[in-house]
Amino acid sequence: MKLALYLPNFRTKVTVKELEDLTALAEDLDFDSVWTLDRIVVPEASDRMELQHSFGMMTEFPKGMPVAARGEWFQGFPLLPWLAAKTTKLRIGMSIIDTPYRSPGVLATELATIDHLAGGRLNVGVGSGWMPEEFAAASATELFPRRHAHVRETIEIMQGIWNNDLFEYHGEFADFDLCGFGHKPLQKPGPPIYFSGLKDPKRSAKRIAKYGLQGWIGIQDTPEEIKRWKTEISQELGEMGQALPDNFDMCSMIWFVITDVDMDQSPAGKGTNLLVGSVGQITDRLKAYKEAGMTMPLLWPPFNDVPTEKTMADLRVLAEEIMPKVNAS
């Protein structure tokens, strides 16, 4: 099992120094990767729990975010070239790039440049977004009803630009004649593409089969949910005469804190303390994830009340005490 750190660039208050310290520690501990979070805005309505949809359109969460509208957070995408310069071993990525907020051609070429800056260490995560208020702030209101189709076109355009000297595309969201787009990514045929799959295993399987995607990322998934997703995606692929690609990553973004005493980890949907608990509890849970088929948890420091120093101490315990037991199981 690989480990990934989900950097807390989206917090009511966070500093560059905190992100730098966490990244340096992840590299020292031989983590696989660090990921940033894509968040354009926090609407003021979120502070009143009056968003149009609950967080991530998941009914277990409120219609508000755990970060204040007046908070001081950092945009995730500009951090990628900074991370490329700050690291030598870690893979880097953003989970998840909401494609409707970006021009597909521009996104493809910017990612190719970042892959060069990182020496071929870029992962690309793509998703559709969920918040109408954020679509409005990104001048993309009209794309909300067709956001899933936008993801598909973006993947096609990225792969086309990355693998052709000249490329043209004539679709619903992009329409351009033959053009050259500069450097191709160092990774061939391009950086591995991960996607968010929160609703439909059939849709996930179709995307894997058509585009050769290399990873699935959920949020706060139990071992049972990971097993179900992997099984159902595999079954859908089997009906198409295909299988999961070699080294396909099953991932989930999960809140992570080590506590001195056992925590209540009884099922509470997406709000369950999955990786919040004692050393023993987290060890047992990670063993269960490994058995279920998870290849890489994205460890998510809480939004509030846990200092960065505490998270750094927890990461050391995880790498030095917990993971040897998990990997030996």
Short mmCIF file of C-alpha atoms in Angstrom, two decimals:
data_model
loop_
_atom_site.label_atom_id
_atom_site.label_comp_id
_atom_site.label_asym_id
_atom_site.label_seq_id
_atom_site.Cartn_x
_atom_site.Cartn_y
_atom_site.Cartn_z
CA MET A 1 0.00 0.00 0.00
CA LYS A 2 1.30 3.43 -1.02
CA LEU A 3 0.72 6.58 1.02
CA ALA A 4 -0.36 9.97 -0.29
CA LEU A 5 -0.73 13.27 1.53
CA TYR A 6 -3.68 15.51 0.75
CA LEU A 7 -2.19 18.93 1.46
CA PRO A 8 -4.47 21.22 3.53
CA ASN A 9 -4.31 24.16 1.11
CA PHE A 10 -8.08 24.52 1.68
CA ARG A 11 -8.41 25.71 5.28
CA THR A 12 -9.80 28.78 6.97
CA LYS A 13 -6.18 29.69 7.77
CA VAL A 14 -3.07 28.08 6.24
CA THR A 15 0.43 29.33 5.44
CA VAL A 16 2.94 28.50 2.71
CA LYS A 17 5.35 27.42 5.45
CA GLU A 18 2.89 24.81 6.71
CA LEU A 19 2.43 23.38 3.21
CA GLU A 20 6.20 23.40 2.71
CA ASP A 21 6.87 21.58 5.99
CA LEU A 22 4.25 18.92 5.30
CA THR A 23 5.57 18.35 1.77
CA ALA A 24 9.17 18.04 2.96
CA LEU A 25 8.12 15.49 5.59
CA ALA A 26 6.14 13.44 3.07
CA GLU A 27 9.23 13.28 0.88
CA ASP A 28 11.45 12.33 3.83
CA LEU A 29 9.01 9.54 4.78
CA ASP A 30 9.01 8.16 1.21
CA PHE A 31 5.35 8.86 0.53
CA ASP A 32 4.22 8.16 -3.01
CA SER A 33 2.62 11.53 -3.71
CA VAL A 34 1.19 14.83 -2.50
CA TRP A 35 -2.07 16.26 -3.81
CA THR A 36 -3.71 19.67 -3.60
CA LEU A 37 -7.44 20.45 -3.51
CA ASP A 38 -9.29 22.39 -6.19
CA ARG A 39 -11.52 25.07 -4.69
CA ILE A 40 -12.26 28.33 -6.50
CA VAL A 41 -14.58 29.99 -3.97
CA VAL A 42 -16.47 29.56 -0.74
CA PRO A 43 -19.82 31.32 -1.18
CA GLU A 44 -20.96 33.45 1.73
CA ALA A 45 -24.13 31.32 1.75
CA SER A 46 -21.96 28.40 2.86
CA ASP A 47 -21.39 30.08 6.23
CA ARG A 48 -25.16 29.96 6.74
CA MET A 49 -25.37 26.35 5.51
CA GLU A 50 -27.44 27.55 2.55
CA LEU A 51 -25.58 26.18 -0.48
CA GLN A 52 -27.78 24.77 -3.24
CA HIS A 53 -26.31 21.30 -2.64
CA SER A 54 -24.63 19.53 0.24
CA PHE A 55 -20.85 19.18 0.12
CA GLY A 56 -19.97 17.01 -2.89
CA MET A 57 -23.69 16.38 -3.41
CA MET A 58 -23.38 13.76 -0.66
CA THR A 59 -26.41 13.67 1.59
CA GLU A 60 -24.36 12.86 4.70
CA PHE A 61 -22.78 16.33 4.57
CA PRO A 62 -24.39 19.74 5.26
CA LYS A 63 -25.10 22.47 2.74
CA GLY A 64 -21.99 24.27 3.79
CA MET A 65 -18.25 23.81 3.79
CA PRO A 66 -15.90 23.46 6.77
CA VAL A 67 -13.96 26.54 5.64
CA ALA A 68 -15.18 30.10 6.16
CA ALA A 69 -16.02 32.31 3.20
CA ARG A 70 -13.57 34.87 4.61
CA GLY A 71 -10.94 32.19 5.06
CA GLU A 72 -7.37 32.46 3.80
CA TRP A 73 -6.71 29.36 1.70
CA PHE A 74 -4.60 28.74 -1.38
CA GLN A 75 -5.68 27.75 -4.87
CA GLY A 76 -4.55 24.21 -5.63
CA PHE A 77 -3.49 24.48 -9.26
CA PRO A 78 -0.76 27.16 -8.88
CA LEU A 79 0.79 25.04 -6.13
CA LEU A 80 1.64 22.26 -8.61
CA PRO A 81 4.69 23.93 -10.23
CA TRP A 82 5.78 25.06 -6.76
CA LEU A 83 5.59 21.45 -5.56
CA ALA A 84 7.56 20.35 -8.62
CA ALA A 85 10.37 22.69 -7.57
CA LYS A 86 10.19 21.76 -3.88
CA THR A 87 10.43 17.98 -4.36
CA THR A 88 12.60 15.41 -6.08
CA LYS A 89 10.84 12.08 -5.46
CA LEU A 90 7.18 12.71 -4.68
CA ARG A 91 4.61 12.52 -7.41
CA ILE A 92 2.34 15.56 -7.45
CA GLY A 93 -1.28 16.12 -8.43
CA MET A 94 -4.53 17.93 -7.72
CA SER A 95 -7.57 16.03 -6.54
CA ILE A 96 -9.65 16.73 -8.40
CA ILE A 97 -9.24 19.26 -11.25
CA ASP A 98 -12.78 20.45 -11.97
CA THR A 99 -12.49 20.59 -15.75
CA PRO A 100 -15.42 22.96 -16.47
CA TYR A 101 -13.45 25.79 -14.85
CA ARG A 102 -10.64 25.45 -17.43
CA SER A 103 -10.25 25.57 -21.18
CA PRO A 104 -9.34 21.99 -22.19
CA GLY A 105 -6.56 23.00 -24.57
CA VAL A 106 -4.99 25.41 -22.10
CA LEU A 107 -5.22 22.86 -19.32
CA ALA A 108 -3.57 20.17 -21.44
CA THR A 109 -0.59 22.35 -22.34
CA GLU A 110 -0.14 23.70 -18.82
CA LEU A 111 -0.10 20.16 -17.44
CA ALA A 112 2.50 19.14 -20.03
CA THR A 113 4.74 21.98 -18.85
CA ILE A 114 4.25 21.03 -15.20
CA ASP A 115 5.20 17.43 -16.01
CA HIS A 116 8.52 18.75 -17.36
CA LEU A 117 9.04 20.92 -14.27
CA ALA A 118 8.44 17.84 -12.12
CA GLY A 119 10.72 15.61 -14.14
CA GLY A 120 7.84 13.34 -15.14
CA ARG A 121 6.21 13.09 -11.70
CA LEU A 122 2.76 14.54 -12.43
CA ASN A 123 -0.53 12.76 -11.77
CA VAL A 124 -3.64 14.30 -13.34
CA GLY A 125 -6.95 14.03 -11.50
CA VAL A 126 -10.14 15.10 -13.29
CA GLY A 127 -13.73 15.55 -12.19
CA SER A 128 -16.86 17.50 -12.99
CA GLY A 129 -17.45 19.72 -9.96
CA TRP A 130 -20.65 19.88 -7.93
CA MET A 131 -21.33 23.45 -6.75
CA PRO A 132 -23.46 25.74 -8.99
CA GLU A 133 -22.27 28.78 -7.04
CA GLU A 134 -18.67 27.93 -7.89
CA PHE A 135 -19.53 27.43 -11.57
CA ALA A 136 -20.96 30.96 -11.54
CA ALA A 137 -17.81 32.40 -9.95
CA ALA A 138 -15.72 30.61 -12.60
CA SER A 139 -17.89 32.07 -15.40
CA ALA A 140 -19.04 28.55 -16.28
CA THR A 141 -22.71 28.57 -15.23
CA GLU A 142 -23.88 27.22 -18.57
CA LEU A 143 -21.61 24.18 -18.25
CA PHE A 144 -23.14 22.86 -15.04
CA PRO A 145 -25.84 20.72 -16.69
CA ARG A 146 -23.26 19.23 -19.10
CA ARG A 147 -20.30 19.02 -16.72
CA HIS A 148 -19.80 15.25 -17.08
CA ALA A 149 -19.60 15.59 -20.87
CA HIS A 150 -17.04 18.36 -20.36
CA VAL A 151 -14.83 15.94 -18.42
CA ARG A 152 -14.97 13.45 -21.29
CA GLU A 153 -14.02 16.06 -23.89
CA THR A 154 -11.21 17.35 -21.71
CA ILE A 155 -9.71 13.87 -21.41
CA GLU A 156 -9.92 13.40 -25.18
CA ILE A 157 -8.27 16.76 -25.82
CA MET A 158 -5.52 16.17 -23.26
CA GLN A 159 -4.67 12.79 -24.72
CA GLY A 160 -4.81 14.15 -28.26
CA ILE A 161 -2.53 17.09 -27.54
CA TRP A 162 -0.11 14.96 -25.54
CA ASN A 163 0.31 12.36 -28.28
CA ASN A 164 0.26 14.26 -31.58
CA ASP A 165 2.60 16.81 -33.12
CA LEU A 166 -0.47 18.62 -34.45
CA PHE A 167 -3.99 18.16 -33.13
CA GLU A 168 -7.47 19.36 -33.96
CA TYR A 169 -10.76 18.89 -32.15
CA HIS A 170 -14.33 19.71 -33.03
CA GLY A 171 -16.65 19.12 -30.11
CA GLU A 172 -19.28 20.69 -27.89
CA PHE A 173 -16.91 22.62 -25.63
CA ALA A 174 -13.85 23.08 -27.83
CA ASP A 175 -13.57 23.63 -31.57
CA PHE A 176 -10.16 24.26 -33.12
CA ASP A 177 -8.24 23.36 -36.31
CA LEU A 178 -4.82 21.72 -36.49
CA CYS A 179 -2.45 23.33 -34.01
CA GLY A 180 0.86 22.60 -32.34
CA PHE A 181 0.89 22.90 -28.55
CA GLY A 182 4.59 22.81 -27.68
CA HIS A 183 6.31 20.27 -25.47
CA LYS A 184 4.63 16.93 -24.89
CA PRO A 185 4.70 15.57 -21.31
CA LEU A 186 7.80 13.66 -20.30
CA GLN A 187 5.60 10.71 -19.34
CA LYS A 188 4.41 8.66 -22.29
CA PRO A 189 1.67 8.48 -23.45
CA GLY A 190 1.01 11.15 -20.83
CA PRO A 191 0.68 11.56 -17.07
CA PRO A 192 -1.57 8.94 -15.46
CA ILE A 193 -5.14 10.19 -15.26
CA TYR A 194 -7.20 9.65 -12.11
CA PHE A 195 -10.90 10.46 -11.86
CA SER A 196 -13.49 10.98 -9.16
CA GLY A 197 -16.13 8.30 -9.06
CA LEU A 198 -18.79 9.00 -6.49
CA LYS A 199 -22.00 7.80 -8.13
CA ASP A 200 -21.94 5.20 -10.89
CA PRO A 201 -19.63 2.15 -11.37
CA LYS A 202 -20.88 1.72 -14.95
CA ARG A 203 -19.83 5.27 -15.88
CA SER A 204 -16.49 4.67 -14.17
CA ALA A 205 -15.91 1.44 -16.11
CA LYS A 206 -16.75 3.11 -19.43
CA ARG A 207 -14.22 5.87 -18.78
CA ILE A 208 -11.51 3.39 -17.80
CA ALA A 209 -12.17 1.27 -20.88
CA LYS A 210 -12.31 4.17 -23.35
CA TYR A 211 -9.49 6.33 -22.03
CA GLY A 212 -7.14 3.94 -20.21
CA LEU A 213 -7.47 5.79 -16.91
CA GLN A 214 -5.09 4.74 -14.16
CA GLY A 215 -6.86 5.57 -10.91
CA TRP A 216 -10.17 6.05 -9.10
CA ILE A 217 -10.50 8.52 -6.20
CA GLY A 218 -13.39 8.48 -3.75
CA ILE A 219 -14.00 10.34 -0.51
CA GLN A 220 -14.36 8.89 2.99
CA ASP A 221 -14.98 5.36 1.65
CA THR A 222 -15.11 2.38 4.00
CA PRO A 223 -13.21 -0.82 3.17
CA GLU A 224 -16.56 -2.34 2.21
CA GLU A 225 -17.24 0.51 -0.23
CA ILE A 226 -13.78 0.20 -1.76
CA LYS A 227 -14.34 -3.51 -2.29
CA ARG A 228 -17.78 -2.91 -3.80
CA TRP A 229 -16.53 -0.21 -6.17
CA LYS A 230 -13.57 -2.32 -7.34
CA THR A 231 -15.75 -5.40 -7.78
CA GLU A 232 -18.52 -3.60 -9.68
CA ILE A 233 -16.09 -1.69 -11.91
CA SER A 234 -14.28 -4.95 -12.68
CA GLN A 235 -17.59 -6.66 -13.50
CA GLU A 236 -18.62 -3.83 -15.83
CA LEU A 237 -15.24 -3.97 -17.56
CA GLY A 238 -15.54 -7.74 -17.87
CA GLU A 239 -18.81 -7.35 -19.74
CA MET A 240 -16.91 -5.15 -22.21
CA GLY A 241 -14.19 -7.76 -22.57
CA GLN A 242 -11.66 -5.70 -20.60
CA ALA A 243 -10.05 -5.66 -17.17
CA LEU A 244 -8.64 -3.06 -14.80
CA PRO A 245 -5.28 -1.80 -16.12
CA ASP A 246 -2.11 -3.06 -14.46
CA ASN A 247 -1.25 -1.10 -11.32
CA PHE A 248 -4.67 0.61 -11.29
CA ASP A 249 -4.96 2.76 -8.15
CA MET A 250 -8.00 2.55 -5.88
CA CYS A 251 -7.84 5.63 -3.66
CA SER A 252 -9.96 7.61 -1.25
CA MET A 253 -9.55 10.96 0.46
CA ILE A 254 -9.88 10.22 4.19
CA TRP A 255 -9.57 12.43 7.28
CA PHE A 256 -6.55 11.36 9.34
CA VAL A 257 -5.72 11.98 13.01
CA ILE A 258 -4.07 9.69 15.57
CA THR A 259 -5.62 9.96 19.02
CA ASP A 260 -4.40 8.82 22.43
CA VAL A 261 -7.55 6.81 23.10
CA ASP A 262 -9.91 4.75 20.96
CA MET A 263 -12.49 6.79 19.06
CA ASP A 264 -16.08 5.94 18.20
CA GLN A 265 -15.75 4.47 14.72
CA SER A 266 -19.30 3.16 14.42
CA PRO A 267 -20.76 3.66 10.92
CA ALA A 268 -21.99 7.19 10.26
CA GLY A 269 -21.88 7.32 6.46
CA LYS A 270 -19.29 9.69 5.03
CA GLY A 271 -18.91 11.20 8.50
CA THR A 272 -17.43 8.03 10.01
CA ASN A 273 -14.09 8.32 11.84
CA LEU A 274 -12.44 5.98 9.35
CA LEU A 275 -8.84 6.99 10.01
CA VAL A 276 -9.39 9.05 13.14
CA GLY A 277 -8.51 6.91 16.14
CA SER A 278 -5.80 5.23 18.13
CA VAL A 279 -2.73 3.60 16.63
CA GLY A 280 -4.41 0.21 17.00
CA GLN A 281 -7.63 1.33 15.35
CA ILE A 282 -5.86 2.93 12.40
CA THR A 283 -3.61 -0.11 11.97
CA ASP A 284 -6.62 -2.42 11.83
CA ARG A 285 -8.51 -0.13 9.45
CA LEU A 286 -5.58 0.12 7.03
CA LYS A 287 -5.20 -3.66 7.04
CA ALA A 288 -8.89 -3.88 6.12
CA TYR A 289 -8.40 -1.34 3.33
CA LYS A 290 -5.46 -3.31 1.98
CA GLU A 291 -7.50 -6.51 1.95
CA ALA A 292 -10.39 -4.68 0.24
CA GLY A 293 -8.14 -3.57 -2.62
CA MET A 294 -7.26 0.01 -1.74
CA THR A 295 -3.81 0.83 -3.09
CA MET A 296 -3.38 4.39 -1.81
CA PRO A 297 -5.23 6.38 0.86
CA LEU A 298 -5.05 10.14 0.41
CA LEU A 299 -4.49 11.22 4.02
CA TRP A 300 -6.48 14.38 4.65
CA PRO A 301 -5.51 16.56 7.65
CA PRO A 302 -8.70 17.92 9.26
CA PHE A 303 -9.93 21.37 8.30
CA ASN A 304 -9.91 22.67 11.87
CA ASP A 305 -8.53 22.23 15.37
CA VAL A 306 -5.50 20.06 14.48
CA PRO A 307 -2.21 22.00 14.28
CA THR A 308 0.20 21.17 11.48
CA GLU A 309 2.77 20.04 14.06
CA LYS A 310 0.31 17.40 15.27
CA THR A 311 -0.32 16.17 11.72
CA MET A 312 3.42 15.92 11.12
CA ALA A 313 3.90 13.86 14.29
CA ASP A 314 1.01 11.60 13.23
CA LEU A 315 2.54 11.07 9.78
CA ARG A 316 5.80 9.95 11.37
CA VAL A 317 3.99 7.45 13.57
CA LEU A 318 2.05 6.21 10.56
CA ALA A 319 5.14 5.66 8.43
CA GLU A 320 7.41 4.29 11.14
CA GLU A 321 5.08 2.28 13.39
CA ILE A 322 1.80 1.54 11.62
CA MET A 323 2.71 0.85 8.00
CA PRO A 324 5.29 -1.87 8.71
CA LYS A 325 2.50 -3.85 10.41
CA VAL A 326 0.04 -3.12 7.58
CA ASN A 327 2.48 -4.12 4.85
CA ALA A 328 3.38 -7.31 6.71
CA SER A 329 -0.26 -8.39 6.94
#
